[in-house]
Amino acid sequence: MFKCKFIAAAITATLLTSQVSVAAVSADEAAHLGKDLTPSGAERAGNKDGTIPAWDADWKGPSYPKEAGRLPDPFPGEKPLYAIDSKNMSQYADKLSPGTKELLQRYPDYKMTVYPSHRTFDVPDFVNKNTLWNATHATTKDGGTSIENALGGIAFPIPKTGNEVIWNFLYRYIGSPAMYYVEGFLWDPSGHKILLYSIRDYTEAPIYDEPDTPNDTYQKRLALFDAPARQVGDQSLMLMKTTSGANGNTIDYMYTQGQRRVRLAPETAYDTPATDAASSFYCDERGLWEGSMDRFDFVLKGKKEMYIPYNANKFEFMPADEAFGPQHPKTDALRWELHRVWVVEATLKNGMRHAESKKVFYLDEDRWEISLYDAYDPTGKLFKTAYTIPIHDWENKAGGVNPVVFFDLAKGQYVAAMHFGETKGIVRIKRWPASRLTPDAMAANGIR
């Protein structure tokens, strides 16, 4: 490596740890968007052996109606290509995450049912327009923990750092405001299923509601608990903000009907156990990442081909007992595909405290969603792994706040978070007034 590269690296490191804003790419680099790169920054071409296709912007979806809120299988009747299990996993080892390998080895009946890969995810034109603008205008500051000048679009479509890739996940397009009707379940070490919650989760993305104006809040969610009985009437208001990243990007208010008061939930940006998920993961692992970036060094390791769950509408709208087994999801039902992913490794900074020493994220290049996730304890041992169940809402050209399956390898239990099952699904609605999404409104609307 040339000496000048060492100098450039040192300068970059200095900038990333200061208050100086760090720009994304040049106009010449941004000119690749919409050409050899998709408008969102993925490689437009497929891979050399044809197992990953080129991006298809003209795909319209199957021509049959959907039930309101419930999204049908985008590729009905398609047959799987093969299955990967503990016996043949060595053939595919270079395309499997450590967490995936652990599940294959731990559970003799666990397998990955692999289907043909499809790259049909697209977003509205205004999102692509803003993404192009962001490429040369959006910046990070505070060591990458905060972001500035990003409109409603992918913030860094040609990322240079791990922080930028994670910001792309946070800024991904989830569609118009919606009510998510979801349930969460825990399967304990004995394989017993426990209902964790049944909620109506109102979600909006302010950066997309006023897409031509930078906004300091990229997502707001208000969860209304309908079950179990002990939590009926509880509320959780989450405000995901883009500024003051060093102090935590997520603000979480809780209304507990038993106490009849609103309180600010402590330390939701870090490793406080998520009690509504039986403490199977930490608060910064909700959705696989909803924390503050200030305690970890996020390093972009590059891009690689990996097997990830994909186009999983059929699985996600199955009744829970048909989709899940006592130790893991029923693998015949879950669809896996080969895709290119960005790999980001987050290592705990010296002098910082966290229950995990390292987190590794694998993000789909087309959707900018975290597809796979592995976490390591302070001794460096893999003790958690998770994956997203990505759904495809092609009529609205949107992904969403996707369901997650989270395995606590140390305890031998797993959680299905945000499963739609037999609920109403995703119902697109008009944006609520800002006055409804405040702590005072929570208290006023709480059950007495």
Tab-separated table of C-alpha atoms in Angstrom:
chain	number	residue	atom	x	y	z
A	1	MET	CA	0.000	0.000	0.000
A	2	PHE	CA	1.311	3.436	-0.902
A	3	LYS	CA	2.260	5.906	1.790
A	4	CYS	CA	-0.310	8.414	0.528
A	5	LYS	CA	-3.040	5.888	1.252
A	6	PHE	CA	-1.897	5.687	4.863
A	7	ILE	CA	-2.000	9.464	5.080
A	8	ALA	CA	-5.496	9.557	3.551
A	9	ALA	CA	-6.678	6.908	5.988
A	10	ALA	CA	-5.331	8.893	8.924
A	11	ILE	CA	-7.080	12.047	7.736
A	12	THR	CA	-10.340	10.141	7.299
A	13	ALA	CA	-10.068	8.660	10.791
A	14	THR	CA	-9.517	12.108	12.252
A	15	LEU	CA	-12.586	13.468	10.516
A	16	LEU	CA	-14.766	10.554	11.582
A	17	THR	CA	-13.978	11.142	15.240
A	18	SER	CA	-14.535	14.889	15.147
A	19	GLN	CA	-17.473	17.218	14.799
A	20	VAL	CA	-16.535	17.912	11.151
A	21	SER	CA	-19.161	16.864	8.627
A	22	VAL	CA	-17.975	14.150	6.251
A	23	ALA	CA	-19.293	14.306	2.666
A	24	ALA	CA	-20.392	11.265	0.685
A	25	VAL	CA	-19.280	11.085	-2.979
A	26	SER	CA	-18.333	13.287	-5.916
A	27	ALA	CA	-20.631	14.195	-8.786
A	28	ASP	CA	-18.668	11.846	-11.046
A	29	GLU	CA	-19.287	8.922	-8.700
A	30	ALA	CA	-22.959	9.838	-8.278
A	31	ALA	CA	-23.346	9.734	-12.087
A	32	HIS	CA	-23.217	5.913	-11.875
A	33	LEU	CA	-26.629	5.886	-10.159
A	34	GLY	CA	-29.336	4.849	-12.590
A	35	LYS	CA	-26.713	3.447	-14.978
A	36	ASP	CA	-24.408	0.608	-13.949
A	37	LEU	CA	-25.789	1.096	-10.442
A	38	THR	CA	-29.500	1.062	-9.691
A	39	PRO	CA	-31.032	4.373	-8.524
A	40	SER	CA	-30.629	3.075	-4.938
A	41	GLY	CA	-26.957	2.166	-5.341
A	42	ALA	CA	-27.000	-1.605	-5.958
A	43	GLU	CA	-25.122	-3.279	-8.805
A	44	ARG	CA	-27.571	-3.397	-11.696
A	45	ALA	CA	-25.981	-6.470	-13.292
A	46	GLY	CA	-26.318	-10.006	-12.036
A	47	ASN	CA	-23.396	-12.198	-11.060
A	48	LYS	CA	-21.154	-14.069	-13.493
A	49	ASP	CA	-22.733	-17.512	-13.118
A	50	GLY	CA	-26.305	-16.244	-13.394
A	51	THR	CA	-27.424	-17.327	-9.917
A	52	ILE	CA	-28.113	-13.685	-9.050
A	53	PRO	CA	-30.089	-11.933	-11.813
A	54	ALA	CA	-29.887	-8.365	-13.016
A	55	TRP	CA	-32.192	-5.892	-11.311
A	56	ASP	CA	-35.630	-5.841	-12.958
A	57	ALA	CA	-37.245	-2.409	-12.675
A	58	ASP	CA	-40.147	-3.363	-14.949
A	59	TRP	CA	-41.562	-6.217	-12.845
A	60	LYS	CA	-45.233	-5.533	-12.042
A	61	GLY	CA	-46.116	-8.442	-9.774
A	62	PRO	CA	-48.644	-11.228	-10.244
A	63	SER	CA	-51.985	-10.122	-11.643
A	64	TYR	CA	-54.352	-11.156	-8.872
A	65	PRO	CA	-55.991	-9.110	-6.150
A	66	LYS	CA	-54.753	-9.034	-2.597
A	67	GLU	CA	-56.831	-9.017	0.530
A	68	ALA	CA	-56.600	-5.576	2.110
A	69	GLY	CA	-53.541	-5.439	4.317
A	70	ARG	CA	-52.419	-9.006	3.589
A	71	LEU	CA	-49.743	-9.331	0.924
A	72	PRO	CA	-49.827	-12.441	-1.277
A	73	ASP	CA	-46.888	-14.527	-2.448
A	74	PRO	CA	-45.173	-12.567	-5.269
A	75	PHE	CA	-44.033	-15.787	-6.955
A	76	PRO	CA	-46.842	-18.309	-6.453
A	77	GLY	CA	-46.215	-21.857	-7.556
A	78	GLU	CA	-42.471	-21.449	-7.914
A	79	LYS	CA	-40.553	-24.587	-6.935
A	80	PRO	CA	-37.435	-24.623	-4.756
A	81	LEU	CA	-34.048	-25.339	-6.344
A	82	TYR	CA	-32.482	-27.263	-3.460
A	83	ALA	CA	-32.143	-27.319	0.322
A	84	ILE	CA	-29.093	-26.676	2.501
A	85	ASP	CA	-28.765	-28.662	5.717
A	86	SER	CA	-26.029	-29.830	8.073
A	87	LYS	CA	-25.017	-32.617	5.675
A	88	ASN	CA	-24.286	-30.470	2.622
A	89	MET	CA	-23.599	-27.067	4.197
A	90	SER	CA	-19.875	-27.355	3.452
A	91	GLN	CA	-20.681	-26.935	-0.264
A	92	TYR	CA	-22.166	-23.503	0.453
A	93	ALA	CA	-20.047	-22.448	3.447
A	94	ASP	CA	-18.657	-19.301	1.786
A	95	LYS	CA	-22.200	-17.991	1.361
A	96	LEU	CA	-23.456	-18.727	4.888
A	97	SER	CA	-23.122	-16.458	7.920
A	98	PRO	CA	-21.674	-17.846	11.174
A	99	GLY	CA	-25.134	-17.651	12.721
A	100	THR	CA	-26.697	-19.611	9.873
A	101	LYS	CA	-24.014	-22.290	10.186
A	102	GLU	CA	-24.650	-22.528	13.920
A	103	LEU	CA	-28.385	-23.125	13.394
A	104	LEU	CA	-27.690	-25.815	10.786
A	105	GLN	CA	-25.288	-27.579	13.124
A	106	ARG	CA	-27.353	-27.179	16.286
A	107	TYR	CA	-30.707	-28.455	14.992
A	108	PRO	CA	-30.625	-31.696	12.928
A	109	ASP	CA	-33.945	-30.895	11.224
A	110	TYR	CA	-33.013	-27.301	10.343
A	111	LYS	CA	-32.562	-26.506	6.664
A	112	MET	CA	-32.695	-23.627	4.201
A	113	THR	CA	-35.079	-24.068	1.287
A	114	VAL	CA	-33.469	-22.162	-1.605
A	115	TYR	CA	-35.542	-20.678	-4.438
A	116	PRO	CA	-34.595	-18.802	-7.627
A	117	SER	CA	-33.391	-15.303	-6.825
A	118	HIS	CA	-35.500	-12.300	-7.853
A	119	ARG	CA	-34.427	-8.663	-7.763
A	120	THR	CA	-37.718	-6.852	-8.321
A	121	PHE	CA	-37.760	-4.417	-5.390
A	122	ASP	CA	-38.297	-0.816	-6.475
A	123	VAL	CA	-39.278	2.499	-4.878
A	124	PRO	CA	-41.241	5.542	-6.124
A	125	ASP	CA	-39.567	8.007	-8.473
A	126	PHE	CA	-39.382	10.780	-5.859
A	127	VAL	CA	-37.317	8.505	-3.612
A	128	ASN	CA	-34.844	7.849	-6.425
A	129	LYS	CA	-34.672	11.570	-7.183
A	130	ASN	CA	-33.847	12.380	-3.567
A	131	THR	CA	-31.339	9.541	-3.377
A	132	LEU	CA	-29.415	11.088	-6.268
A	133	TRP	CA	-29.423	14.427	-4.431
A	134	ASN	CA	-28.324	12.797	-1.180
A	135	ALA	CA	-25.341	11.167	-2.846
A	136	THR	CA	-23.532	14.515	-3.099
A	137	HIS	CA	-25.159	16.411	-0.234
A	138	ALA	CA	-25.840	14.139	2.755
A	139	THR	CA	-23.103	14.088	5.379
A	140	THR	CA	-22.327	12.425	8.674
A	141	LYS	CA	-20.925	14.094	11.766
A	142	ASP	CA	-20.115	13.246	15.390
A	143	GLY	CA	-17.984	10.329	14.285
A	144	GLY	CA	-20.715	9.017	12.002
A	145	THR	CA	-23.370	8.862	14.732
A	146	SER	CA	-25.423	11.722	13.276
A	147	ILE	CA	-26.499	12.744	9.799
A	148	GLU	CA	-27.201	16.048	8.049
A	149	ASN	CA	-28.805	17.266	4.814
A	150	ALA	CA	-30.466	13.981	3.866
A	151	LEU	CA	-33.818	14.118	2.101
A	152	GLY	CA	-36.355	11.307	1.948
A	153	GLY	CA	-34.262	8.740	0.077
A	154	ILE	CA	-31.272	6.470	0.558
A	155	ALA	CA	-28.808	8.689	2.409
A	156	PHE	CA	-25.533	7.239	1.042
A	157	PRO	CA	-26.231	5.152	-2.074
A	158	ILE	CA	-22.481	4.765	-2.701
A	159	PRO	CA	-21.296	4.163	0.862
A	160	LYS	CA	-17.713	4.529	2.010
A	161	THR	CA	-18.072	3.664	5.705
A	162	GLY	CA	-19.940	1.235	7.902
A	163	ASN	CA	-21.857	4.082	9.526
A	164	GLU	CA	-23.163	5.186	6.130
A	165	VAL	CA	-24.450	1.694	5.361
A	166	ILE	CA	-26.302	1.565	8.687
A	167	TRP	CA	-27.799	4.989	8.006
A	168	ASN	CA	-29.073	3.651	4.701
A	169	PHE	CA	-30.926	0.946	6.637
A	170	LEU	CA	-32.462	3.525	8.965
A	171	TYR	CA	-33.415	5.772	6.023
A	172	ARG	CA	-34.861	2.992	3.830
A	173	TYR	CA	-38.251	3.610	2.262
A	174	ILE	CA	-41.061	1.913	4.211
A	175	GLY	CA	-44.007	3.440	2.375
A	176	SER	CA	-46.821	5.700	3.475
A	177	PRO	CA	-48.050	5.741	7.089
A	178	ALA	CA	-49.522	2.415	8.092
A	179	MET	CA	-51.006	0.475	10.945
A	180	TYR	CA	-49.180	-2.814	11.446
A	181	TYR	CA	-51.292	-5.488	13.135
A	182	VAL	CA	-48.721	-7.885	14.556
A	183	GLU	CA	-48.032	-10.476	17.215
A	184	GLY	CA	-44.850	-11.551	18.975
A	185	PHE	CA	-44.070	-15.023	20.285
A	186	LEU	CA	-41.396	-16.680	22.381
A	187	TRP	CA	-40.477	-20.358	22.225
A	188	ASP	CA	-38.707	-21.126	25.511
A	189	PRO	CA	-35.954	-23.774	25.918
A	190	SER	CA	-38.594	-26.484	26.384
A	191	GLY	CA	-40.258	-25.520	23.071
A	192	HIS	CA	-43.333	-24.015	24.739
A	193	LYS	CA	-44.915	-21.132	22.793
A	194	ILE	CA	-45.698	-17.946	24.735
A	195	LEU	CA	-47.606	-14.947	23.375
A	196	LEU	CA	-45.508	-11.870	24.089
A	197	TYR	CA	-47.827	-9.269	22.622
A	198	SER	CA	-50.534	-8.441	20.140
A	199	ILE	CA	-50.295	-4.830	19.049
A	200	ARG	CA	-51.463	-2.199	16.627
A	201	ASP	CA	-48.261	-0.443	15.606
A	202	TYR	CA	-48.765	2.917	13.890
A	203	THR	CA	-45.644	3.790	11.886
A	204	GLU	CA	-44.750	6.845	9.841
A	205	ALA	CA	-41.564	8.200	8.268
A	206	PRO	CA	-41.520	12.017	8.486
A	207	ILE	CA	-38.564	12.234	6.096
A	208	TYR	CA	-40.838	10.875	3.364
A	209	ASP	CA	-43.977	12.801	4.239
A	210	GLU	CA	-42.134	16.039	3.444
A	211	PRO	CA	-39.573	14.580	1.046
A	212	ASP	CA	-38.060	17.835	-0.188
A	213	THR	CA	-37.114	19.045	3.288
A	214	PRO	CA	-34.460	17.522	5.578
A	215	ASN	CA	-36.107	16.259	8.769
A	216	ASP	CA	-34.454	15.401	12.062
A	217	THR	CA	-36.806	12.457	12.709
A	218	TYR	CA	-36.729	9.542	10.308
A	219	GLN	CA	-39.377	7.366	11.935
A	220	LYS	CA	-42.136	7.516	14.559
A	221	ARG	CA	-44.007	4.537	15.985
A	222	LEU	CA	-46.833	4.235	18.490
A	223	ALA	CA	-47.620	0.707	19.652
A	224	LEU	CA	-51.003	0.019	21.253
A	225	PHE	CA	-51.105	-3.263	23.189
A	226	ASP	CA	-54.178	-5.491	22.828
A	227	ALA	CA	-52.749	-8.629	24.478
A	228	PRO	CA	-51.766	-10.305	26.733
A	229	ALA	CA	-54.292	-9.253	29.359
A	230	ARG	CA	-51.667	-7.788	31.703
A	231	GLN	CA	-50.587	-5.316	28.997
A	232	VAL	CA	-53.924	-4.310	27.478
A	233	GLY	CA	-53.943	-0.521	27.306
A	234	ASP	CA	-50.164	-0.122	27.463
A	235	GLN	CA	-48.548	2.143	24.866
A	236	SER	CA	-45.023	2.628	23.549
A	237	LEU	CA	-44.023	5.746	21.604
A	238	MET	CA	-40.703	5.588	19.772
A	239	LEU	CA	-39.139	8.627	18.121
A	240	MET	CA	-36.125	7.756	15.966
A	241	LYS	CA	-34.115	10.918	15.442
A	242	THR	CA	-31.129	11.736	13.270
A	243	THR	CA	-29.438	14.388	15.397
A	244	SER	CA	-27.545	14.251	18.697
A	245	GLY	CA	-26.434	10.749	17.861
A	246	ALA	CA	-23.822	10.694	20.605
A	247	ASN	CA	-26.656	10.824	23.140
A	248	GLY	CA	-28.758	8.105	21.519
A	249	ASN	CA	-30.843	8.278	18.371
A	250	THR	CA	-33.965	6.633	19.806
A	251	ILE	CA	-36.303	8.182	22.379
A	252	ASP	CA	-38.851	5.773	23.852
A	253	TYR	CA	-41.825	6.753	26.011
A	254	MET	CA	-43.922	4.158	27.809
A	255	TYR	CA	-47.482	4.413	29.104
A	256	THR	CA	-48.343	1.685	31.608
A	257	GLN	CA	-52.066	1.415	32.279
A	258	GLY	CA	-51.422	-0.027	35.735
A	259	GLN	CA	-49.481	3.085	36.762
A	260	ARG	CA	-51.482	5.461	34.558
A	261	ARG	CA	-48.488	7.582	33.732
A	262	VAL	CA	-46.011	8.167	30.930
A	263	ARG	CA	-42.330	7.651	31.605
A	264	LEU	CA	-39.173	7.936	29.542
A	265	ALA	CA	-37.770	4.451	29.055
A	266	PRO	CA	-34.106	4.305	30.144
A	267	GLU	CA	-31.164	3.417	27.927
A	268	THR	CA	-33.171	2.296	24.902
A	269	ALA	CA	-30.207	3.148	22.692
A	270	TYR	CA	-27.992	0.439	24.163
A	271	ASP	CA	-28.029	-2.960	25.888
A	272	THR	CA	-31.038	-2.705	28.175
A	273	PRO	CA	-32.908	-6.030	27.815
A	274	ALA	CA	-36.155	-5.754	25.827
A	275	THR	CA	-38.572	-7.020	28.456
A	276	ASP	CA	-41.480	-7.252	25.999
A	277	ALA	CA	-39.393	-9.882	24.153
A	278	ALA	CA	-38.585	-11.895	27.292
A	279	SER	CA	-35.149	-10.225	27.323
A	280	SER	CA	-34.072	-12.352	24.347
A	281	PHE	CA	-32.428	-9.307	22.781
A	282	TYR	CA	-31.379	-5.800	23.759
A	283	CYS	CA	-33.196	-2.570	23.024
A	284	ASP	CA	-30.606	-1.539	20.430
A	285	GLU	CA	-31.319	-4.826	18.592
A	286	ARG	CA	-34.987	-4.079	17.908
A	287	GLY	CA	-35.486	-4.456	14.189
A	288	LEU	CA	-31.852	-5.682	14.303
A	289	TRP	CA	-30.645	-2.101	14.791
A	290	GLU	CA	-32.309	0.835	16.540
A	291	GLY	CA	-29.481	2.026	18.747
A	292	SER	CA	-26.918	4.765	18.972
A	293	MET	CA	-23.665	4.231	17.080
A	294	ASP	CA	-21.372	5.992	19.546
A	295	ARG	CA	-20.135	2.903	21.457
A	296	PHE	CA	-19.026	0.872	18.428
A	297	ASP	CA	-16.651	1.289	15.504
A	298	PHE	CA	-18.654	0.419	12.383
A	299	VAL	CA	-16.328	-0.931	9.696
A	300	LEU	CA	-17.455	-1.640	6.154
A	301	LYS	CA	-16.022	-5.043	5.235
A	302	GLY	CA	-17.279	-5.009	1.662
A	303	LYS	CA	-19.902	-6.924	-0.281
A	304	LYS	CA	-20.410	-10.666	-0.789
A	305	GLU	CA	-22.942	-13.209	-2.017
A	306	MET	CA	-25.005	-14.840	0.719
A	307	TYR	CA	-28.177	-16.815	1.232
A	308	ILE	CA	-30.819	-14.693	2.944
A	309	PRO	CA	-34.584	-14.944	3.498
A	310	TYR	CA	-36.364	-13.140	0.654
A	311	ASN	CA	-39.802	-12.574	-0.880
A	312	ALA	CA	-41.278	-14.239	2.208
A	313	ASN	CA	-44.891	-13.014	2.063
A	314	LYS	CA	-46.269	-16.561	2.059
A	315	PHE	CA	-44.437	-17.460	5.258
A	316	GLU	CA	-45.122	-14.216	7.074
A	317	PHE	CA	-48.897	-14.394	6.640
A	318	MET	CA	-49.155	-18.009	7.802
A	319	PRO	CA	-50.753	-18.765	11.176
A	320	ALA	CA	-48.013	-18.954	13.792
A	321	ASP	CA	-48.478	-22.685	14.379
A	322	GLU	CA	-47.982	-23.374	10.666
A	323	ALA	CA	-44.950	-21.099	10.327
A	324	PHE	CA	-43.023	-21.920	13.504
A	325	GLY	CA	-41.845	-24.996	15.360
A	326	PRO	CA	-40.645	-25.454	18.950
A	327	GLN	CA	-36.970	-24.715	18.180
A	328	HIS	CA	-37.023	-22.733	14.934
A	329	PRO	CA	-39.287	-21.718	12.038
A	330	LYS	CA	-40.664	-24.551	9.927
A	331	THR	CA	-38.053	-24.512	7.228
A	332	ASP	CA	-40.153	-25.895	4.376
A	333	ALA	CA	-42.271	-22.758	4.586
A	334	LEU	CA	-39.503	-20.139	4.598
A	335	ARG	CA	-38.019	-18.960	1.294
A	336	TRP	CA	-34.258	-18.287	0.954
A	337	GLU	CA	-32.513	-16.730	-2.057
A	338	LEU	CA	-28.942	-15.883	-3.065
A	339	HIS	CA	-28.261	-12.138	-3.037
A	340	ARG	CA	-25.392	-9.700	-2.668
A	341	VAL	CA	-25.123	-8.095	0.745
A	342	TRP	CA	-23.065	-5.363	2.361
A	343	VAL	CA	-21.171	-6.590	5.439
A	344	VAL	CA	-20.664	-4.204	8.367
A	345	GLU	CA	-18.739	-5.198	11.483
A	346	ALA	CA	-19.320	-3.144	14.642
A	347	THR	CA	-16.661	-3.613	17.337
A	348	LEU	CA	-16.957	-2.183	20.835
A	349	LYS	CA	-14.692	0.831	21.297
A	350	ASN	CA	-11.993	0.832	23.939
A	351	GLY	CA	-13.338	2.203	27.205
A	352	MET	CA	-16.979	1.775	26.180
A	353	ARG	CA	-19.414	-0.538	27.969
A	354	HIS	CA	-21.809	-2.919	26.258
A	355	ALA	CA	-22.846	-6.533	26.842
A	356	GLU	CA	-21.736	-7.403	23.303
A	357	SER	CA	-18.188	-7.099	22.020
A	358	LYS	CA	-19.084	-7.281	18.337
A	359	LYS	CA	-22.110	-7.069	16.061
A	360	VAL	CA	-22.080	-8.097	12.387
A	361	PHE	CA	-24.758	-6.882	9.972
A	362	TYR	CA	-25.513	-8.233	6.490
A	363	LEU	CA	-27.608	-5.822	4.393
A	364	ASP	CA	-29.334	-6.632	1.106
A	365	GLU	CA	-27.969	-4.357	-1.614
A	366	ASP	CA	-31.374	-3.673	-3.212
A	367	ARG	CA	-33.555	-3.045	-0.171
A	368	TRP	CA	-30.900	-1.674	2.223
A	369	GLU	CA	-32.405	-3.865	4.937
A	370	ILE	CA	-30.464	-5.850	7.505
A	371	SER	CA	-31.053	-9.418	6.355
A	372	LEU	CA	-28.829	-11.335	8.789
A	373	TYR	CA	-27.321	-10.386	12.142
A	374	ASP	CA	-24.804	-12.008	14.482
A	375	ALA	CA	-23.777	-10.843	17.966
A	376	TYR	CA	-20.808	-11.883	20.097
A	377	ASP	CA	-20.448	-11.828	23.886
A	378	PRO	CA	-17.500	-10.187	25.736
A	379	THR	CA	-15.407	-13.343	25.283
A	380	GLY	CA	-15.902	-13.249	21.504
A	381	LYS	CA	-18.329	-16.177	21.422
A	382	LEU	CA	-21.313	-16.098	19.064
A	383	PHE	CA	-24.365	-16.059	21.313
A	384	LYS	CA	-27.130	-14.456	19.258
A	385	THR	CA	-28.178	-14.649	15.638
A	386	ALA	CA	-31.186	-13.319	13.776
A	387	TYR	CA	-32.694	-12.764	10.367
A	388	THR	CA	-35.338	-10.584	8.802
A	389	ILE	CA	-38.427	-12.056	7.120
A	390	PRO	CA	-38.657	-9.570	4.215
A	391	ILE	CA	-42.061	-8.929	2.716
A	392	HIS	CA	-42.684	-7.387	-0.700
A	393	ASP	CA	-45.390	-4.722	-1.028
A	394	TRP	CA	-45.023	-4.194	-4.767
A	395	GLU	CA	-48.264	-2.214	-5.192
A	396	ASN	CA	-46.910	0.520	-2.922
A	397	LYS	CA	-43.277	0.034	-4.004
A	398	ALA	CA	-42.251	-0.336	-0.385
A	399	GLY	CA	-40.648	-2.686	2.076
A	400	GLY	CA	-41.727	-2.000	5.597
A	401	VAL	CA	-40.887	-2.515	9.227
A	402	ASN	CA	-40.129	-6.168	8.672
A	403	PRO	CA	-40.661	-9.111	11.018
A	404	VAL	CA	-37.587	-10.621	12.652
A	405	VAL	CA	-36.694	-14.078	13.999
A	406	PHE	CA	-34.190	-13.785	16.839
A	407	PHE	CA	-32.283	-16.730	18.350
A	408	ASP	CA	-30.785	-16.534	21.835
A	409	LEU	CA	-28.181	-19.266	21.424
A	410	ALA	CA	-27.037	-19.078	25.044
A	411	LYS	CA	-30.522	-19.669	26.469
A	412	GLY	CA	-31.678	-21.994	23.703
A	413	GLN	CA	-34.821	-20.004	22.895
A	414	TYR	CA	-36.078	-17.860	20.048
A	415	VAL	CA	-38.507	-15.023	19.350
A	416	ALA	CA	-40.657	-14.198	16.342
A	417	ALA	CA	-41.134	-10.437	16.476
A	418	MET	CA	-43.736	-8.566	14.410
A	419	HIS	CA	-45.378	-11.661	12.872
A	420	PHE	CA	-48.520	-10.877	10.861
A	421	GLY	CA	-49.983	-14.382	10.825
A	422	GLU	CA	-53.761	-14.137	10.692
A	423	THR	CA	-53.988	-10.439	11.588
A	424	LYS	CA	-55.187	-7.613	9.335
A	425	GLY	CA	-51.583	-7.142	8.185
A	426	ILE	CA	-50.370	-3.754	6.927
A	427	VAL	CA	-53.121	-1.181	6.469
A	428	ARG	CA	-52.014	2.055	4.775
A	429	ILE	CA	-53.725	5.055	6.377
A	430	LYS	CA	-53.542	8.837	6.455
A	431	ARG	CA	-50.798	10.396	8.523
A	432	TRP	CA	-51.815	11.121	12.089
A	433	PRO	CA	-51.500	14.696	13.368
A	434	ALA	CA	-48.260	15.376	15.188
A	435	SER	CA	-50.226	16.139	18.348
A	436	ARG	CA	-51.253	12.471	18.543
A	437	LEU	CA	-47.640	11.319	18.799
A	438	THR	CA	-46.622	12.980	22.054
A	439	PRO	CA	-46.281	11.843	25.674
A	440	ASP	CA	-49.205	14.089	26.658
A	441	ALA	CA	-51.423	12.462	24.041
A	442	MET	CA	-50.448	9.039	25.338
A	443	ALA	CA	-51.551	9.993	28.822
A	444	ALA	CA	-54.793	11.553	27.580
A	445	ASN	CA	-55.717	8.481	25.541
A	446	GLY	CA	-54.657	5.926	28.133
A	447	ILE	CA	-57.065	3.490	29.749
A	448	ARG	CA	-58.098	4.628	33.211
